[in-house]
Each structure stands twice: as structure tokens, then as C-alpha cells.
C-alpha positions as semicolon CSV with decimal commas, in nm:
position;residue;x (nm);y (nm);z (nm)
1;X;1,221;2,861;0,290
2;X;0,813;2,859;0,248
3;X;0,816;2,702;-0,072
4;X;0,973;2,398;0,122
5;X;0,736;2,365;0,390
6;X;0,423;2,446;0,123
7;X;0,582;2,177;-0,099
8;X;0,636;1,879;0,223
9;X;0,251;1,989;0,377
10;X;0,097;1,906;0,036
11;X;0,334;1,594;-0,057
12;X;0,238;1,518;0,372
13;X;-0,104;1,510;0,275
14;X;-0,105;1,325;-0,052
15;X;0,146;1,043;0,116
16;X;-0,088;1,010;0,400
17;X;-0,396;1,050;0,193
18;X;-0,347;0,799;-0,111
19;X;-0,102;0,556;0,089
20;X;-0,401;0,385;0,231
21;X;-0,713;0,524;0,087
22;X;-0,746;0,255;-0,239
23;X;-0,618;0,535;-0,496
24;X;-0,249;0,491;-0,526
25;X;0,057;0,706;-0,304
26;X;0,280;0,631;-0,592
27;X;0,022;0,740;-0,884
28;X;-0,074;1,045;-0,736
29;X;0,269;1,154;-0,623
30;X;0,380;1,047;-0,985
31;X;0,074;1,336;-1,100
32;X;0,155;1,564;-0,859
33;X;0,557;1,566;-0,959
34;X;0,451;1,601;-1,300
35;X;0,204;1,861;-1,332
36;X;0,301;2,050;-1,048
37;X;0,681;2,050;-1,159
38;X;0,802;1,924;-0,833
39;X;1,114;1,731;-0,955
40;X;1,448;1,727;-0,833
41;X;1,705;1,571;-0,567
42;X;1,486;1,743;-0,314
43;X;1,141;1,624;-0,375
44;X;1,236;1,282;-0,450
45;X;1,450;1,276;-0,097
46;X;1,069;1,443;0,086
47;X;0,869;1,139;-0,072
48;X;1,115;0,922;0,127
49;X;1,110;1,044;0,450
50;X;0,744;1,045;0,430
51;X;0,744;0,686;0,424
52;X;0,796;0,732;0,803
53;X;0,506;0,944;0,838
54;X;0,256;0,673;0,671
55;X;0,454;0,401;0,907
56;X;0,370;0,610;1,193
57;X;0,020;0,607;1,098
58;X;-0,036;0,230;1,080
59;X;0,143;0,230;1,413
60;X;-0,096;0,495;1,573
61;X;-0,411;0,325;1,436
62;X;-0,287;-0,053;1,471
63;X;-0,052;-0,096;1,763
64;X;-0,267;-0,309;1,983
65;X;-0,253;-0,615;1,716
66;X;0,066;-0,541;1,600
67;X;0,218;-0,609;1,960
68;X;-0,036;-0,898;1,987
69;X;0,169;-1,027;1,639
70;X;0,528;-0,931;1,714
71;X;0,439;-1,179;2,054
72;X;0,315;-1,469;1,898
73;X;0,638;-1,459;1,665
74;X;0,868;-1,448;1,963
75;X;0,577;-1,713;2,075
76;X;0,620;-1,925;1,725
77;X;1,040;-1,903;1,766
78;X;1,034;-2,064;2,087
79;X;0,837;-2,298;1,978
80;X;1,019;-2,400;1,664
81;X;1,366;-2,381;1,878
82;X;1,221;-2,606;2,168
83;X;1,024;-2,840;1,929
84;X;0,696;-2,757;2,119
85;X;0,545;-2,620;1,762
86;X;0,180;-2,735;1,773
87;X;0,048;-2,747;1,387
88;X;-0,295;-2,845;1,461
89;X;-0,438;-2,614;1,721
90;X;-0,255;-2,247;1,641
91;X;-0,407;-1,937;1,779
92;X;-0,567;-1,696;1,570
93;X;-0,269;-1,408;1,600
94;X;-0,010;-1,711;1,443
95;X;-0,235;-1,772;1,182
96;X;-0,228;-1,446;1,065
97;X;0,144;-1,472;1,065
98;X;0,138;-1,755;0,871
99;X;-0,105;-1,594;0,625
100;X;0,133;-1,221;0,611
101;X;0,448;-1,460;0,556
102;X;0,311;-1,659;0,247
103;X;0,126;-1,292;0,148
104;X;0,519;-1,185;0,144
105;X;0,697;-1,429;-0,107
106;X;0,519;-1,273;-0,428
107;X;0,740;-0,973;-0,332
108;X;1,050;-1,151;-0,398
109;X;0,992;-1,105;-0,748
110;X;1,093;-0,757;-0,737
111;X;1,434;-0,848;-0,679
112;X;1,463;-1,117;-0,987
113;X;1,702;-1,036;-1,237
114;X;1,567;-0,834;-1,596
115;X;1,880;-0,795;-1,805
116;X;2,134;-0,551;-1,804
117;X;2,232;-0,593;-1,419
118;X;1,880;-0,433;-1,356
119;X;1,584;-0,594;-1,112
120;X;1,206;-0,583;-1,141
121;X;1,230;-0,287;-0,905
122;X;1,474;-0,111;-1,090
123;X;1,196;-0,058;-1,418
124;X;0,945;-0,022;-1,225
125;X;1,096;0,305;-1,028
126;X;1,162;0,360;-1,392
127;X;0,805;0,397;-1,475
128;X;0,696;0,584;-1,150
129;X;0,994;0,837;-1,269
130;X;0,982;0,948;-1,625
131;X;0,804;1,209;-1,802
132;X;0,480;0,992;-1,922
133;X;0,176;0,943;-1,751
134;X;0,043;0,730;-1,979
135;X;0,134;0,410;-1,768
136;X;0,006;0,576;-1,478
137;X;-0,340;0,595;-1,632
138;X;-0,402;0,267;-1,764
139;X;-0,281;0,144;-1,398
140;X;-0,535;0,372;-1,221
141;X;-0,768;0,195;-1,474
142;X;-0,644;-0,158;-1,356
143;X;-0,700;-0,050;-0,965
144;X;-1,073;0,066;-1,064
145;X;-1,169;-0,288;-1,173
146;X;-1,023;-0,434;-0,897
147;X;-1,253;-0,171;-0,635
148;X;-1,594;-0,245;-0,813
149;X;-1,576;-0,578;-0,825
150;X;-1,421;-0,604;-0,543
151;X;-1,759;-0,406;-0,378
152;X;-1,958;-0,576;-0,556
153;X;-1,880;-0,962;-0,463
154;X;-1,845;-0,850;-0,071
155;X;-2,221;-0,725;-0,156
156;X;-2,337;-1,051;-0,327
157;X;-2,094;-1,358;-0,182
158;X;-2,329;-1,528;0,072
159;X;-2,027;-1,817;0,199
160;X;-1,778;-1,551;0,397
161;X;-1,484;-1,677;0,509
162;X;-1,392;-1,469;0,799
163;X;-1,040;-1,491;0,777
164;X;-0,772;-1,520;0,523
165;X;-0,642;-1,869;0,419
166;X;-0,336;-2,057;0,257
167;X;-0,525;-1,990;-0,103
168;X;-0,633;-1,588;-0,019
169;X;-0,311;-1,532;0,154
170;X;-0,096;-1,593;-0,170
171;X;-0,317;-1,431;-0,394
172;X;-0,334;-1,126;-0,169
173;X;0,080;-1,096;-0,226
174;X;0,024;-1,101;-0,610
175;X;-0,186;-0,824;-0,617
176;X;0,064;-0,666;-0,404
177;X;0,318;-0,707;-0,620
178;X;0,161;-0,605;-0,876
179;X;0,106;-0,281;-0,666
180;X;0,475;-0,263;-0,632
181;X;0,545;-0,334;-0,974
182;X;0,332;-0,038;-1,126
183;X;0,235;0,313;-0,983
184;X;-0,164;0,368;-0,985
185;X;-0,281;0,014;-0,865
186;X;-0,342;0,068;-0,501
187;X;-0,153;-0,205;-0,217
188;X;-0,465;-0,120;-0,033
189;X;-0,736;-0,143;-0,280
190;X;-0,553;-0,441;-0,458
191;X;-0,528;-0,657;-0,153
192;X;-0,882;-0,546;-0,011
193;X;-1,009;-0,643;-0,353
194;X;-0,838;-0,930;-0,368
195;X;-0,968;-1,051;-0,095
196;X;-1,397;-0,961;-0,120
197;X;-1,295;-1,124;-0,472
198;X;-1,224;-1,455;-0,266
199;X;-1,469;-1,455;-0,014
200;X;-1,283;-1,311;0,294
201;X;-1,463;-1,122;0,540
202;X;-1,431;-0,749;0,424
203;X;-1,359;-0,593;0,750
204;X;-1,101;-0,825;0,820
205;X;-0,911;-0,760;0,453
206;X;-0,929;-0,370;0,600
207;X;-0,677;-0,475;0,926
208;X;-0,494;-0,741;0,726
209;X;-0,404;-0,520;0,449
210;X;-0,275;-0,212;0,667
211;X;-0,085;-0,497;0,867
212;X;0,098;-0,701;0,619
213;X;0,142;-0,369;0,458
214;X;0,352;-0,276;0,744
215;X;0,687;-0,465;0,698
216;X;0,700;-0,375;0,338
217;X;0,639;-0,012;0,437
218;X;0,918;-0,061;0,714
219;X;1,167;-0,244;0,463
220;X;1,107;0,052;0,192
221;X;1,140;0,376;0,481
222;X;1,452;0,172;0,558
223;X;1,638;0,117;0,195
224;X;1,498;0,422;-0,031
225;X;1,655;0,622;0,302
226;X;1,939;0,429;0,282
227;X;2,038;0,491;-0,052
228;X;1,885;0,846;-0,043
229;X;2,148;0,914;0,187
230;X;2,423;0,716;0,043
231;X;2,312;0,926;-0,280
232;X;2,448;1,290;-0,191
233;X;2,391;1,564;0,016
234;X;2,073;1,607;0,138
235;X;1,911;1,796;-0,035
236;X;1,651;1,948;0,241
237;X;1,679;2,102;0,586
238;X;1,534;1,885;0,877
239;X;1,197;2,141;0,898
240;X;1,074;2,068;0,597
241;X;1,042;1,699;0,634
242;X;1,002;1,710;0,932
243;X;0,643;1,901;0,870
244;X;0,625;1,633;0,580
245;X;0,645;1,377;0,792
246;X;0,389;1,471;1,110
247;X;0,116;1,559;0,805
248;X;0,143;1,263;0,660
249;X;0,060;1,056;0,965
250;X;-0,209;1,278;1,071
251;X;-0,356;1,246;0,723
252;X;-0,274;0,869;0,736
253;X;-0,471;0,838;1,088
254;X;-0,755;0,976;0,910
255;X;-0,746;0,798;0,594
256;X;-0,734;0,484;0,743
257;X;-1,016;0,548;0,950
258;X;-1,221;0,648;0,682
259;X;-1,185;0,365;0,472
260;X;-1,258;0,154;0,790
261;X;-1,591;0,369;0,772
262;X;-1,696;0,364;0,415
263;X;-1,565;0,014;0,396
264;X;-1,814;-0,127;0,715
265;X;-2,090;0,097;0,534
266;X;-2,067;-0,066;0,194
267;X;-1,929;0,252;0,017
268;X;-1,588;0,055;-0,105
269;X;-1,719;0,111;-0,466
270;X;-1,701;0,514;-0,445
271;X;-1,330;0,514;-0,460
272;X;-1,359;0,263;-0,751
273;X;-1,568;0,569;-0,934
274;X;-1,325;0,805;-0,905
275;X;-1,034;0,589;-1,003
276;X;-1,242;0,542;-1,308
277;X;-1,278;0,901;-1,387
278;X;-0,902;0,944;-1,270
279;X;-0,791;0,728;-1,518
280;X;-0,939;0,893;-1,827
281;X;-0,890;1,247;-1,747
282;X;-0,457;1,120;-1,720
283;X;-0,569;0,859;-2,004
284;X;-0,694;1,157;-2,193
285;X;-0,390;1,437;-2,089
286;X;-0,082;1,164;-2,133
287;X;-0,235;1,131;-2,534
288;X;-0,244;1,519;-2,554
289;X;0,131;1,549;-2,434
290;X;0,207;1,333;-2,674
291;X;0,003;1,455;-2,950
292;X;0,169;1,803;-2,854
293;X;-0,156;1,984;-2,855
294;X;-0,043;2,038;-2,465
């Protein structure tokens, strides 16, 4: 039982930190499962339930923005039905809502059939759960490149836009799709970096990225928990699950605050250097494993 609680704490820390720091939670969880032997139904179910903790962290930090957006969504729906929708004079909150819708459209490609009764989402899950970490290594390299180029663009660009516009929203959505498709590409890192490369204010991009990710985290939590419960009996007791969720939430809040501070202080590139080093290490280890040396 002690090992179950220890596993919950370890995975909670990893999930809470890497879900929000731009270093890829899926990639790190895949590495931890690979090297620490955290496999089996129990570990897989625990990582699914940890999404609840990361969702709680986003809500705790951005509850004011999220609540404004929920109220604005209600007003927008009301304006549509009463034919009072004003397309010329749009509030900042409504503008963000519109941009979030555009950013979410590319995620629909995850459900496009790719043959054999499978879709892109199924193929993604296969990459994350296989015994090979070479894909993760190259994906960490992609994340590193995005982070370093995004940080450089934020320092050098002169015409910085205060908010996300239509074109920005689409490419941020494409970046979010790539992060959802490949373990090792950070969702927050790719979306924030894409916004920086396009010339959007860096502080605004941090908030936009996390608020945008809230529906995705919620949808992932609902779908994965549903699949886990339908897949058979729970391999974990309630105690370790609750501990993991609380740890993921607390660490998640700290990670968001840390990222906000580092981006504001122009230290975003540090995560790029970390991912670059991690990529080299993972690719080397994966190659040695394939050669039978490890």
C-alpha cells in the first residue's frame, strides 16, 4: 500500500509540474513509466485521474477569467437567439471566446479515420504507451526548438499585438493539435511559443494558452475516466487516487505561477535548454536500447 501512495505522489508531482511548465507532461509520464516500471492498469488509471488535479489548478489560478468567459458565453448565446449579436463592437472577453473556438477547430483532426477502424487519437495513444522512447526524444527536440525560437522572437519583435487575432488563433490551434498528437511536444510550450513567433504579447499568451487548455483538459478527463471505468474494475484504491489528485493540483498551481514569472522576466528560453538536453539524453538511451547495450 505504501508503494501505491508513493507512486501517486511521484506521478502527481510529474503531472502537475509538466502539464503547465512547457516541457510536455505526456512525454515525461511516458519516460517515468518506461524507466521506473510504472506500467499496468493501476498506473494508467492513476495518470487518467490526475487530469482532475491539473484541471483544479487552472481553475484556481484563472477562475476570474474563466468565470467572465462563462458569463460572456451566456450573453453571446442570448444575443444570437434574440438577434442582437453585434459583429462590430465586441468586448475583450467575447473576442477571446471567438479566438478560442478557432483554436479548438484543429483538434477535430484527432478524430479523422486513418484506416483499420482507428483514428489519429488511437495512433497517438499507441505511441505514448509503447515500449520505445525514441519518438519522445525527437518530440522533446521539437519542443526545444519551439521554445528557443519563441523566446527569441519575443525579445526581438517590435510590433507586438496585445491579443490573439484570427490567424494567430488558427496556428495556435495547430500547435495544440501537434502537442495532442505526439508525446514529448508540450501543449503550453507549443501554443505560447507559436503566439510569440506570431507577435502576440507574451504575458497574454500565457493566460490564453492555459484558458484555452481548460476545455481540452476537461474533455480528456471526462473521456479517459469514462474509458477507464468502462474498461473493468479499478486497479487502484481511492486513497492513492485522491493523494495523486491533490498533489497534482498543488504542484500545478505552483508551476503556473512559476511560468508566469519566468515569461515576464524573459527567462522562457531556460525550458528550451532543458528540453534540448533531455532530447539528447532520451535519443541516446533509446538508441542504446535498440542496439541491445542497455
